[in-house]
C-alpha positions as a Python dict, from the first residue, in 0.01 Angstrom:
ca = {
    (1, 'M'): (0, 0, 0),
    (2, 'A'): (191, 352, -124),
    (3, 'V'): (3, 555, 148),
    (4, 'Q'): (240, 755, 315),
    (5, 'V'): (223, 908, 669),
    (6, 'P'): (214, 1151, 807),
    (7, 'I'): (-125, 1211, 633),
    (8, 'P'): (-186, 1552, 509),
    (9, 'V'): (-565, 1654, 610),
    (10, 'R'): (-759, 1988, 617),
    (11, 'F'): (-870, 2166, 916),
    (12, 'E'): (-1227, 2147, 860),
    (13, 'D'): (-1226, 1810, 789),
    (14, 'V'): (-1092, 1718, 1140),
    (15, 'F'): (-1286, 1982, 1284),
    (16, 'P'): (-1594, 2057, 1087),
    (17, 'A'): (-1784, 2228, 1389),
    (18, 'G'): (-1462, 2442, 1458),
    (19, 'A'): (-1214, 2374, 1760),
    (20, 'Y'): (-1146, 2564, 2103),
    (21, 'A'): (-819, 2536, 2275),
    (22, 'V'): (-769, 2524, 2631),
    (23, 'A'): (-401, 2536, 2719),
    (24, 'V'): (-35, 2494, 2536),
    (25, 'E'): (210, 2295, 2730),
    (26, 'P'): (567, 2105, 2653),
    (27, 'V'): (566, 1761, 2544),
    (28, 'R'): (812, 1569, 2746),
    (29, 'D'): (1090, 1347, 2633),
    (30, 'F'): (1019, 1051, 2873),
    (31, 'E'): (1357, 890, 2745),
    (32, 'Q'): (1546, 1152, 2844),
    (33, 'S'): (1363, 1285, 3121),
    (34, 'K'): (1551, 1081, 3381),
    (35, 'G'): (1628, 1170, 3745),
    (36, 'G'): (1365, 1467, 3810),
    (37, 'A'): (1513, 1631, 3491),
    (38, 'Q'): (1232, 1749, 3229),
    (39, 'V'): (1349, 1719, 2861),
    (40, 'Q'): (1113, 1870, 2616),
    (41, 'A'): (1075, 1640, 2316),
    (42, 'R'): (1213, 1756, 1970),
    (43, 'G'): (1044, 1677, 1626),
    (44, 'K'): (1161, 1355, 1453),
    (45, 'E'): (1252, 1583, 1102),
    (46, 'T'): (1265, 1930, 1218),
    (47, 'R'): (1428, 1898, 1572),
    (48, 'E'): (1226, 2184, 1681),
    (49, 'L'): (1069, 2164, 2042),
    (50, 'L'): (720, 1980, 2036),
    (51, 'W'): (428, 2176, 2220),
    (52, 'S'): (110, 2016, 2260),
    (53, 'V'): (-227, 2228, 2242),
    (54, 'E'): (-569, 2063, 2426),
    (55, 'V'): (-852, 2099, 2210),
    (56, 'I'): (-1222, 2097, 2258),
    (57, 'D'): (-1418, 1916, 1987),
    (58, 'P'): (-1757, 2092, 1986),
    (59, 'D'): (-1891, 1872, 1727),
    (60, 'P'): (-2190, 1678, 1864),
    (61, 'N'): (-2076, 1355, 1619),
    (62, 'A'): (-1735, 1354, 1767),
    (63, 'R'): (-1592, 1018, 1898),
    (64, 'E'): (-1326, 1231, 2124),
    (65, 'K'): (-1464, 1573, 2294),
    (66, 'S'): (-1106, 1639, 2413),
    (67, 'V'): (-773, 1599, 2195),
    (68, 'R'): (-415, 1690, 2170),
    (69, 'V'): (-266, 1867, 1858),
    (70, 'K'): (114, 1852, 1851),
    (71, 'I'): (319, 2136, 1707),
    (72, 'A'): (677, 2161, 1638),
    (73, 'A'): (832, 2532, 1679),
    (74, 'P'): (1117, 2694, 1832),
    (75, 'H'): (931, 2893, 2103),
    (76, 'Q'): (601, 2818, 2269),
    (77, 'P'): (274, 2860, 2046),
    (78, 'V'): (70, 3193, 2144),
    (79, 'L'): (-299, 3104, 2160),
    (80, 'P'): (-548, 3359, 2053),
    (81, 'E'): (-754, 3572, 2312),
    (82, 'A'): (-1054, 3415, 2482),
    (83, 'A'): (-1417, 3480, 2378),
    (84, 'P'): (-1560, 3698, 2636),
    (85, 'G'): (-1693, 3532, 2905),
    (86, 'V'): (-1571, 3187, 2822),
    (87, 'P'): (-1258, 3039, 2860),
    (88, 'F'): (-1188, 2864, 2560),
    (89, 'R'): (-1023, 2979, 2260),
    (90, 'P'): (-1169, 2945, 1935),
    (91, 'V'): (-881, 2840, 1721),
    (92, 'E'): (-788, 2654, 1303),
    (93, 'F'): (-459, 2478, 1258),
    (94, 'D'): (-244, 2524, 926),
    (95, 'G'): (-57, 2234, 781),
    (96, 'M'): (-245, 1962, 935),
    (97, 'T'): (-125, 1621, 963),
    (98, 'V'): (-293, 1274, 1123),
    (99, 'T'): (-70, 969, 1173),
    (100, 'P'): (-279, 655, 1249),
    (101, 'Y'): (-150, 369, 1524),
    (102, 'V'): (-252, 141, 1729),
    (103, 'N'): (-304, 250, 2063),
    (104, 'G'): (-226, 7, 2423),
    (105, 'N'): (-587, -97, 2416),
    (106, 'R'): (-505, -240, 2086),
    (107, 'R'): (-752, -12, 1908),
    (108, 'L'): (-678, 269, 1639),
    (109, 'A'): (-578, 609, 1732),
    (110, 'Y'): (-504, 896, 1536),
    (111, 'S'): (-194, 1126, 1636),
    (112, 'L'): (-293, 1521, 1503),
    (113, 'R'): (-13, 1784, 1427),
    (114, 'A'): (44, 2093, 1305),
    (115, 'R'): (252, 2367, 1171),
    (116, 'G'): (59, 2669, 1338),
    (117, 'V'): (-229, 2784, 1529),
    (118, 'R'): (-463, 3102, 1446),
    (119, 'A'): (-768, 3262, 1516),
    (120, 'P'): (-1048, 3177, 1306),
    (121, 'G'): (-1011, 3382, 979),
    (122, 'Q'): (-669, 3485, 1017),
    (123, 'K'): (-447, 3442, 771),
    (124, 'S'): (-202, 3132, 818),
    (125, 'A'): (164, 3258, 893),
    (126, 'A'): (402, 3179, 627),
    (127, 'P'): (545, 2826, 626),
    (128, 'A'): (903, 2778, 764),
    (129, 'K'): (1150, 2712, 512),
    (130, 'Q'): (1298, 2412, 483),
    (131, 'G'): (1677, 2318, 512),
}
């Protein structure tokens, strides 16, 4: 089979009802974090720091209401401002990919990644230069 992973996907296909970010936190490298030291994971291709964005999916048909989207970036991504009166921030992700895998319960799961995060309707940032 010639399917290459990660598989590029559109934000609208992953989150048809939109998405709301809760927080951004560093992804820990569990193999390197020993003896109390906390080491942040890095992307395999870019070697940039990995960040995890906790996302609420408001789609009533979504299997998972809370998911995480990983972003490789040299600095912590900044989320848009929260909507007035709500703790959630409406967001869209640029350059999304999905990688299917079998989780610890032997069930199909998906790892979501993106190049960036922004407020809905804003233009996406210029893609990072390769090299």
